[in-house]
PDB file of C-alpha atoms in Angstrom:
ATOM      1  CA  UNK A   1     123.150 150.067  96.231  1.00  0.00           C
ATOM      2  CA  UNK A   2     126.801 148.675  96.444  1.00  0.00           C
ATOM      3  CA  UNK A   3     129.030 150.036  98.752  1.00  0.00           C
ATOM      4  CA  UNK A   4     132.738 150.888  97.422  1.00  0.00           C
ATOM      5  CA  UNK A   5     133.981 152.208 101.076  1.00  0.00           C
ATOM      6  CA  UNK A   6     132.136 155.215 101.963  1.00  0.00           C
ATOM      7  CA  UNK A   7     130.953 155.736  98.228  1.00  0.00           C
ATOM      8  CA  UNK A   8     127.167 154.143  98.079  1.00  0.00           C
ATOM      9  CA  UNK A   9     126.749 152.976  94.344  1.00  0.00           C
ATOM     10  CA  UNK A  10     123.177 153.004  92.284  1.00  0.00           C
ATOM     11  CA  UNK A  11     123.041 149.780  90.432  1.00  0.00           C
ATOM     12  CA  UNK A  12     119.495 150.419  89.055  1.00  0.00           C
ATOM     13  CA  UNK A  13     116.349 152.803  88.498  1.00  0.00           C
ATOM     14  CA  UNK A  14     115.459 151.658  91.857  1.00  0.00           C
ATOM     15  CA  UNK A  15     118.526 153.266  93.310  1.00  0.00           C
ATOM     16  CA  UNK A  16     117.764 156.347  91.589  1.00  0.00           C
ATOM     17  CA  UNK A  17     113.783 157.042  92.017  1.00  0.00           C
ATOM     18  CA  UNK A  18     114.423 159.555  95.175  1.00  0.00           C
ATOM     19  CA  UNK A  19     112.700 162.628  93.845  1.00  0.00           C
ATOM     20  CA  UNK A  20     115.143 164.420  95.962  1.00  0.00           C
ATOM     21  CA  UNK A  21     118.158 163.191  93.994  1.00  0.00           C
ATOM     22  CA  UNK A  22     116.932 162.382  90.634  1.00  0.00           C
ATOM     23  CA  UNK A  23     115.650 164.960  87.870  1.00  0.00           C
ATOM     24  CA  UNK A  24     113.691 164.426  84.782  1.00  0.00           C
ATOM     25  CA  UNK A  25     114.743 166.195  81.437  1.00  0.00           C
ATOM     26  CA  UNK A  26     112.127 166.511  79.177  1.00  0.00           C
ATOM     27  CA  UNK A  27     114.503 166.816  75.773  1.00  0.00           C
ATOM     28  CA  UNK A  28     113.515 169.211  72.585  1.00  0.00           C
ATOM     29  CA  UNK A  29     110.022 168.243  72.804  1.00  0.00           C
ATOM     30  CA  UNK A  30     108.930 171.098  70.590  1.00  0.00           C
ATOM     31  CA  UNK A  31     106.170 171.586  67.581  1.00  0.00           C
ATOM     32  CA  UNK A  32     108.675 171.831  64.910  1.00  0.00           C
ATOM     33  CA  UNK A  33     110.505 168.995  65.664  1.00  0.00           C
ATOM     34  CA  UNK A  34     107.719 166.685  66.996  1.00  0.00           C
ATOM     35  CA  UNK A  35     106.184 167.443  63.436  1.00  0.00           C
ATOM     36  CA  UNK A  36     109.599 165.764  61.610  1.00  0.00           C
ATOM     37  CA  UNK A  37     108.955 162.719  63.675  1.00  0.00           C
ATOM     38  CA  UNK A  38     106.983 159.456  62.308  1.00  0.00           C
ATOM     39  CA  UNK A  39     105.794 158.520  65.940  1.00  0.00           C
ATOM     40  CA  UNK A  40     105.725 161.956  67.331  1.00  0.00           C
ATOM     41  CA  UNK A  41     102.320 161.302  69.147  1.00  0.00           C
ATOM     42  CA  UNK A  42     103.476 158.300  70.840  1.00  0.00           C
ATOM     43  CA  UNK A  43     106.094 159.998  72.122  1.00  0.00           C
ATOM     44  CA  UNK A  44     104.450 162.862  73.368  1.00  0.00           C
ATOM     45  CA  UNK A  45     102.112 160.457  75.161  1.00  0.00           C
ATOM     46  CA  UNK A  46     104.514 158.365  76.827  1.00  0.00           C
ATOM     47  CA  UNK A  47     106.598 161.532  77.809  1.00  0.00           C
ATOM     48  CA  UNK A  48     103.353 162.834  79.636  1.00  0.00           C
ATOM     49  CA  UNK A  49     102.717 159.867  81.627  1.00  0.00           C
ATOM     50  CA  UNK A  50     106.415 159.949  82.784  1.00  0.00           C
ATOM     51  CA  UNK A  51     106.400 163.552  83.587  1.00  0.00           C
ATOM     52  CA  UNK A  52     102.947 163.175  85.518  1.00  0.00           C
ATOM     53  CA  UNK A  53     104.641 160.667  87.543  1.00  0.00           C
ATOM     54  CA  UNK A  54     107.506 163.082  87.863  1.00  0.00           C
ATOM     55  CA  UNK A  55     105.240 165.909  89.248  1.00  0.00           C
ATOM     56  CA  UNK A  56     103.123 164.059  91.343  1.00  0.00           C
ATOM     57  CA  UNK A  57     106.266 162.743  93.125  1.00  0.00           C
ATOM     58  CA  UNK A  58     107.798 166.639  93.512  1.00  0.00           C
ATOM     59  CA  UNK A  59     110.770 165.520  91.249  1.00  0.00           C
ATOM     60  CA  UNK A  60     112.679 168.554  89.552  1.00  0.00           C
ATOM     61  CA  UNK A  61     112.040 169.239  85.726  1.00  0.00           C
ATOM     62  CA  UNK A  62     113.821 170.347  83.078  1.00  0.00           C
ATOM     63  CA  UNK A  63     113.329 171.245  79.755  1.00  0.00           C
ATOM     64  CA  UNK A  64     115.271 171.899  76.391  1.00  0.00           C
ATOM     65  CA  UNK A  65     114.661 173.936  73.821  1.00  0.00           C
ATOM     66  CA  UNK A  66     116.652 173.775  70.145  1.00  0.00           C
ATOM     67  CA  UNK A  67     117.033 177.306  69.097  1.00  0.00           C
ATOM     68  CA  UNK A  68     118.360 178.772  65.533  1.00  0.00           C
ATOM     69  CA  UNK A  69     120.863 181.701  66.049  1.00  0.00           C
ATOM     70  CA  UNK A  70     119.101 184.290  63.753  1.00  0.00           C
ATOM     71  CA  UNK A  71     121.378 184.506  60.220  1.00  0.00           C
ATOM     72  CA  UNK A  72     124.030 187.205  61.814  1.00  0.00           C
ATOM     73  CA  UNK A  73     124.891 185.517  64.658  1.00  0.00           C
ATOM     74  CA  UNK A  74     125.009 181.928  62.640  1.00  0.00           C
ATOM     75  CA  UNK A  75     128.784 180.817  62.599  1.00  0.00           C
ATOM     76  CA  UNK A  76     130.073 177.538  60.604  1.00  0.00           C
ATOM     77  CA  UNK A  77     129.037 174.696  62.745  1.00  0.00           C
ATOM     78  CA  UNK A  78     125.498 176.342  62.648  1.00  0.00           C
ATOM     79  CA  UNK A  79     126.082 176.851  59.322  1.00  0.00           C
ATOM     80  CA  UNK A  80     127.544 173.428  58.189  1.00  0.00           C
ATOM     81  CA  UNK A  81     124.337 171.445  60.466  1.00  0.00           C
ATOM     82  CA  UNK A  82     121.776 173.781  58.745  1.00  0.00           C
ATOM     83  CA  UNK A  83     123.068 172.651  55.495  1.00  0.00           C
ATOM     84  CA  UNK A  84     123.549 169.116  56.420  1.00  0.00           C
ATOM     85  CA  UNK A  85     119.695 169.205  57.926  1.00  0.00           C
ATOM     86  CA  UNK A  86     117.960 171.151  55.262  1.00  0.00           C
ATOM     87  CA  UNK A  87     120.084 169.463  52.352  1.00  0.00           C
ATOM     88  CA  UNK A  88     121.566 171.899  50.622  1.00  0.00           C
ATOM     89  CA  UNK A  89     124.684 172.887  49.744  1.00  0.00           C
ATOM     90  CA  UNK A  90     123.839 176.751  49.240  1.00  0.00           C
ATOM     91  CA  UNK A  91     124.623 178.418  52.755  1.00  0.00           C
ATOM     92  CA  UNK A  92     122.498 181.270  51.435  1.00  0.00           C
ATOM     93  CA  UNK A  93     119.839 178.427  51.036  1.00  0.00           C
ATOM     94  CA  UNK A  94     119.305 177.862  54.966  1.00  0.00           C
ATOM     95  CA  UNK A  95     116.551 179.113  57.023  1.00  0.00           C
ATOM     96  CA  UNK A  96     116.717 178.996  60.892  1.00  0.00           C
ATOM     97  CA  UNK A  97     113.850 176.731  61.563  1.00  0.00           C
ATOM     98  CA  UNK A  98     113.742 177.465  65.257  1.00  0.00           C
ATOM     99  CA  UNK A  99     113.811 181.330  66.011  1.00  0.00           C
ATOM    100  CA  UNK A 100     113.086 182.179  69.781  1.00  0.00           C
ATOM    101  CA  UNK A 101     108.924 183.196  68.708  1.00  0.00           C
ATOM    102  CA  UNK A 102     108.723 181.027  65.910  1.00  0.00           C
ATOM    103  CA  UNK A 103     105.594 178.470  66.378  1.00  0.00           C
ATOM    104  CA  UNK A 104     107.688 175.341  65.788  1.00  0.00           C
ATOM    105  CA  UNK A 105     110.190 176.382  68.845  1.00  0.00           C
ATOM    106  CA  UNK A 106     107.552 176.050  71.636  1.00  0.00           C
ATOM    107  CA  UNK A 107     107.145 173.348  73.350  1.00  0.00           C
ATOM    108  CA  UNK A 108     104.102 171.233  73.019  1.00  0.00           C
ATOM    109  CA  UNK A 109     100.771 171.645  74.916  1.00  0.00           C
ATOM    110  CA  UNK A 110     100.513 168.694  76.001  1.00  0.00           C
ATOM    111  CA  UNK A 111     103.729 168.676  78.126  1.00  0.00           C
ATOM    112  CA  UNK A 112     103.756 172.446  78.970  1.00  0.00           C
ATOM    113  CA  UNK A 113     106.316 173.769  81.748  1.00  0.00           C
ATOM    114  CA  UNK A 114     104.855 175.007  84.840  1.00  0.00           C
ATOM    115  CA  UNK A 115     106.004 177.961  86.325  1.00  0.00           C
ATOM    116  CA  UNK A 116     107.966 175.603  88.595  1.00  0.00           C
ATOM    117  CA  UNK A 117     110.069 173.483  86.182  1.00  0.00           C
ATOM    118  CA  UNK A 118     113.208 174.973  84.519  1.00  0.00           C
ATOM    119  CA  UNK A 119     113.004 175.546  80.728  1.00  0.00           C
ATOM    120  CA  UNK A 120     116.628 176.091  78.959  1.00  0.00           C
ATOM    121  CA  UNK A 121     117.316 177.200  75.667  1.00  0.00           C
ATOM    122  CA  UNK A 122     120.110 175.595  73.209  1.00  0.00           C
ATOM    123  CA  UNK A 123     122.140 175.808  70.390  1.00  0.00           C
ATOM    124  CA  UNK A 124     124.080 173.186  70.691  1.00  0.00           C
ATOM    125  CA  UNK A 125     123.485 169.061  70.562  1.00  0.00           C
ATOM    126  CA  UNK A 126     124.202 168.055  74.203  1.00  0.00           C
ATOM    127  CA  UNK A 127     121.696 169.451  76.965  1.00  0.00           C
ATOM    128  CA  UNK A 128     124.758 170.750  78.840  1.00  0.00           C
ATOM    129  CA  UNK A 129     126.705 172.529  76.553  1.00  0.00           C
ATOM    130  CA  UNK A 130     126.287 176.263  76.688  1.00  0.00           C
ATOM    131  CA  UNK A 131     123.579 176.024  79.193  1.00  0.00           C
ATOM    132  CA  UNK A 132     123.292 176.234  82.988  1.00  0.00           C
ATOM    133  CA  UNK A 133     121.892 173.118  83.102  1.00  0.00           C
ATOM    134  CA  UNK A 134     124.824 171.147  85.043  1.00  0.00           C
ATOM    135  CA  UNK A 135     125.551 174.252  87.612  1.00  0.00           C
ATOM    136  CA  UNK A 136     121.647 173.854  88.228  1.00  0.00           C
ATOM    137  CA  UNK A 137     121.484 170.076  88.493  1.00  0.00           C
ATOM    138  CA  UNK A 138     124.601 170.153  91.367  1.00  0.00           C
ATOM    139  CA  UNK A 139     123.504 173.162  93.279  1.00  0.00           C
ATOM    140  CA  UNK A 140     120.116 171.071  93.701  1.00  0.00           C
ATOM    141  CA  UNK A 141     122.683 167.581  94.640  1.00  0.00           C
ATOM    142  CA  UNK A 142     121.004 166.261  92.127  1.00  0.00           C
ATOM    143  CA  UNK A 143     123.108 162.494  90.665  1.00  0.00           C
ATOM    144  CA  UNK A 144     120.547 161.079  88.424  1.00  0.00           C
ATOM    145  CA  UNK A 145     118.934 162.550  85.073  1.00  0.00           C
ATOM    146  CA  UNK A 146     116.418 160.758  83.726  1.00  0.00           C
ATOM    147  CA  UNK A 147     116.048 161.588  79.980  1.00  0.00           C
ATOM    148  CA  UNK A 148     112.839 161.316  77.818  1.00  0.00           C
ATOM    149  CA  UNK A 149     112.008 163.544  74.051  1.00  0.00           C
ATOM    150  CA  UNK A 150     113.800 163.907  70.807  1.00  0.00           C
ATOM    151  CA  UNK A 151     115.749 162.784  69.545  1.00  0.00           C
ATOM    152  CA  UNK A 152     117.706 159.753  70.467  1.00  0.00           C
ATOM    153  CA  UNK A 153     120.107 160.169  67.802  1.00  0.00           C
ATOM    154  CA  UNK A 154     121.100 163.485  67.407  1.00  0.00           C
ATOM    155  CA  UNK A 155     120.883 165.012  70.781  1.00  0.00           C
ATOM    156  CA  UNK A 156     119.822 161.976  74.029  1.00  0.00           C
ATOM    157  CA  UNK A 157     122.594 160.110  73.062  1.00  0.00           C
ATOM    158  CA  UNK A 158     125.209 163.238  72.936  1.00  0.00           C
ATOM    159  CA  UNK A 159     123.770 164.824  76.629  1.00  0.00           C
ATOM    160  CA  UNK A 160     123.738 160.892  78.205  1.00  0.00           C
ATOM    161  CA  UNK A 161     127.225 160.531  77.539  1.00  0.00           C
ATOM    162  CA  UNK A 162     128.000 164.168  78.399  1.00  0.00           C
ATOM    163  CA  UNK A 163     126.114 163.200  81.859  1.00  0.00           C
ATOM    164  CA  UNK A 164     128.457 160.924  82.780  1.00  0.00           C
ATOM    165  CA  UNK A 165     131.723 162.994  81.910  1.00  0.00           C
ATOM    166  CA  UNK A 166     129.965 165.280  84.198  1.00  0.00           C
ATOM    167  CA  UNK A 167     129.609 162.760  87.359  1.00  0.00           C
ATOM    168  CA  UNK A 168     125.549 162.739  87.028  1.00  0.00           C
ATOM    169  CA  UNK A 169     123.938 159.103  85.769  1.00  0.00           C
ATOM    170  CA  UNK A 170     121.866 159.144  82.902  1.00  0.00           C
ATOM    171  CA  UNK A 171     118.814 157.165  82.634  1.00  0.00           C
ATOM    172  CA  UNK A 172     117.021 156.889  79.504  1.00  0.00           C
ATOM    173  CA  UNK A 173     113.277 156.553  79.537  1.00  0.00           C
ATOM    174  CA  UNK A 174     113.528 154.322  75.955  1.00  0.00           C
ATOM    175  CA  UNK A 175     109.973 154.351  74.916  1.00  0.00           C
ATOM    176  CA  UNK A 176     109.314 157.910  75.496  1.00  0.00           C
ATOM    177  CA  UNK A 177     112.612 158.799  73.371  1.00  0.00           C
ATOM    178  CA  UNK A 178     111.658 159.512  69.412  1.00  0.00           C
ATOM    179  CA  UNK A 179     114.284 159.434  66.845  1.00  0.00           C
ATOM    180  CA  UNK A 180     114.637 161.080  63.565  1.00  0.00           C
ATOM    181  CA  UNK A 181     115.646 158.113  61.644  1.00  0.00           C
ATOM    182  CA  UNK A 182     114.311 154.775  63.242  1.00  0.00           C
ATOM    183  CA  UNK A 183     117.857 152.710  62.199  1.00  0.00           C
ATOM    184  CA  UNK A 184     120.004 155.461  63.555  1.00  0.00           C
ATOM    185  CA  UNK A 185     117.688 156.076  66.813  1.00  0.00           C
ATOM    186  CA  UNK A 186     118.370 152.319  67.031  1.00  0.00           C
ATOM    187  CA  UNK A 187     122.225 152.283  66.339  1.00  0.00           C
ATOM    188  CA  UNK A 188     121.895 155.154  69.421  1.00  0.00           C
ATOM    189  CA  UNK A 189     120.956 152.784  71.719  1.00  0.00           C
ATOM    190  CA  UNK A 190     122.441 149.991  70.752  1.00  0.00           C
ATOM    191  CA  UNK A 191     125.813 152.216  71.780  1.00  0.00           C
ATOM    192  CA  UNK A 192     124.142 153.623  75.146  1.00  0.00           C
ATOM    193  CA  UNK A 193     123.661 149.945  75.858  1.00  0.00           C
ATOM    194  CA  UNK A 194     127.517 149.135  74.865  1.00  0.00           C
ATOM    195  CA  UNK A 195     129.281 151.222  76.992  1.00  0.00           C
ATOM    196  CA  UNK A 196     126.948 150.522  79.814  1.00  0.00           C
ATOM    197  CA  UNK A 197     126.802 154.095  81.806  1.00  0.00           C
ATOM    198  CA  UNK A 198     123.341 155.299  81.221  1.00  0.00           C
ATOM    199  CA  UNK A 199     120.332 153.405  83.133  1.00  0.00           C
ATOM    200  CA  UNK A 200     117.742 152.149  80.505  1.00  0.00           C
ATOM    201  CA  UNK A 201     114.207 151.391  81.426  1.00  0.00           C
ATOM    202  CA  UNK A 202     110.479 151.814  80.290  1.00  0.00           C
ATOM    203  CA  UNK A 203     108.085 154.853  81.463  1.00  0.00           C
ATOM    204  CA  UNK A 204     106.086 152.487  83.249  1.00  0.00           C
ATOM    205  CA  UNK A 205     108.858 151.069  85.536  1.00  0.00           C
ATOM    206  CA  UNK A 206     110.496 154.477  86.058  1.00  0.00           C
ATOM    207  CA  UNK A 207     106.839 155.491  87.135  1.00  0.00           C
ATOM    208  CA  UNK A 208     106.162 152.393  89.730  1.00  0.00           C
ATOM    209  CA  UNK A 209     109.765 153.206  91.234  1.00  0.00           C
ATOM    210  CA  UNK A 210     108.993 156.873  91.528  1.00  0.00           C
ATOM    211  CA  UNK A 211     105.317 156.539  92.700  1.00  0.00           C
ATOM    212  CA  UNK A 212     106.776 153.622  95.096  1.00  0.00           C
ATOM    213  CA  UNK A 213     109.473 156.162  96.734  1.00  0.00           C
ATOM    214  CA  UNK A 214     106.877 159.040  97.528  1.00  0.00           C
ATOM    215  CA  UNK A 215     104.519 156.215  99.097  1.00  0.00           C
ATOM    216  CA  UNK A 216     107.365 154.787 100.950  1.00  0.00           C
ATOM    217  CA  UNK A 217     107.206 151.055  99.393  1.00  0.00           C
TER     218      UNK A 217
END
């Protein structure tokens, strides 16, 4: 930590792995979309080791879930990213992919919630907007987000930077985030990296730091 006169700043994951002030977000990791991703698996697997090393420690977790509004309650940006994701240019073309009971909206086995960890639905990019998610994070004086899933380039990217406009620090779990396109998931971070507010570290380094915090070294 820095100190800034009373204000104690984080400078790195190891200023960050108290379970008691850090969170883990487990982004969109859901059958449908795994399925549109080249290296879902590896994803999935490195997202389970983190969030085993999440639970063991007692640190808070969250998931997200991307939702489809069913066709009546779709407006134009749901419209107009339906479109753009399904190409076509026929609105009465699109199908919402991800109804609430649909198969490809639940999240995969191998990372299912416990009864314990908070699981928040979405319509939106950003893991904040329209959901509790920030109320929940500073009721709980939570400061540090740790962010793993899919994907990097359509939705980590938007809820890191959203993080920080929100006073929490993001830190990105990089090889347990997927992306849709590998160029763009790349172009992602390359712009996390720029602008230099999220934290960016492996699951295997976030795990030491956590595991060394709960056994005091």
């Amino acid at each position: 930590m820095m100190q800034a006169g009373v204000l104690s700043i984080p400078q790195g994951i190891e200023d960050l792995c108290d379970p008691s002030r850090t969170a883990l977000l487990v982004y969109d990791m859901q059958a449908g979309i795994r399925s549109q991703v080249a290296d879902g698996d590896r994803v999935v697997a490195r997202c389970a080791t983190g969030l085993a090393a999440a639970r063991a420690a007692g640190m808070r977790v969250v998931f997200t879930r991307h939702l489809s509004a069913p066709k009546p309650w779709m407006g134009v940006t749901q419209y107009r990213t339906a479109m753009a994701w399904q190409r076509t240019d026929d609105p009465s073309a699109v199908r919402p992919w991800f109804l609430r009971d649909a198969a490809g909206s639940r999240i995969v086995p191998e990372l299912e919630p416990t009864a314990d960890e908070l699981v928040l639905d979405k319509l939106a990019m950003s893991a904040f907007e329209g959901t509790p998610l920030a109320f929940a994070l500073r009721d709980c004086g939570i400061t540090g987000l740790a962010i793993a899933g899919i994907a990097l380039e359509i939705g980590i990217e938007p809820t890191a930077r959203h993080a920080t406009d929100l006073g929490i620090i993001p830190i990105i779990l990089q090889d347990a985030c997927g992306a849709g396109e590998r160029q763009a998931g790349e172009r992602a971070m390359e712009t996390l990296r720029f602008v230099g507010e999220a934290l960016i570290c492996d699951v295997d380094t976030f795990c030491e730091r956590v595991r060394g915090h709960r056994d005091g070294s």
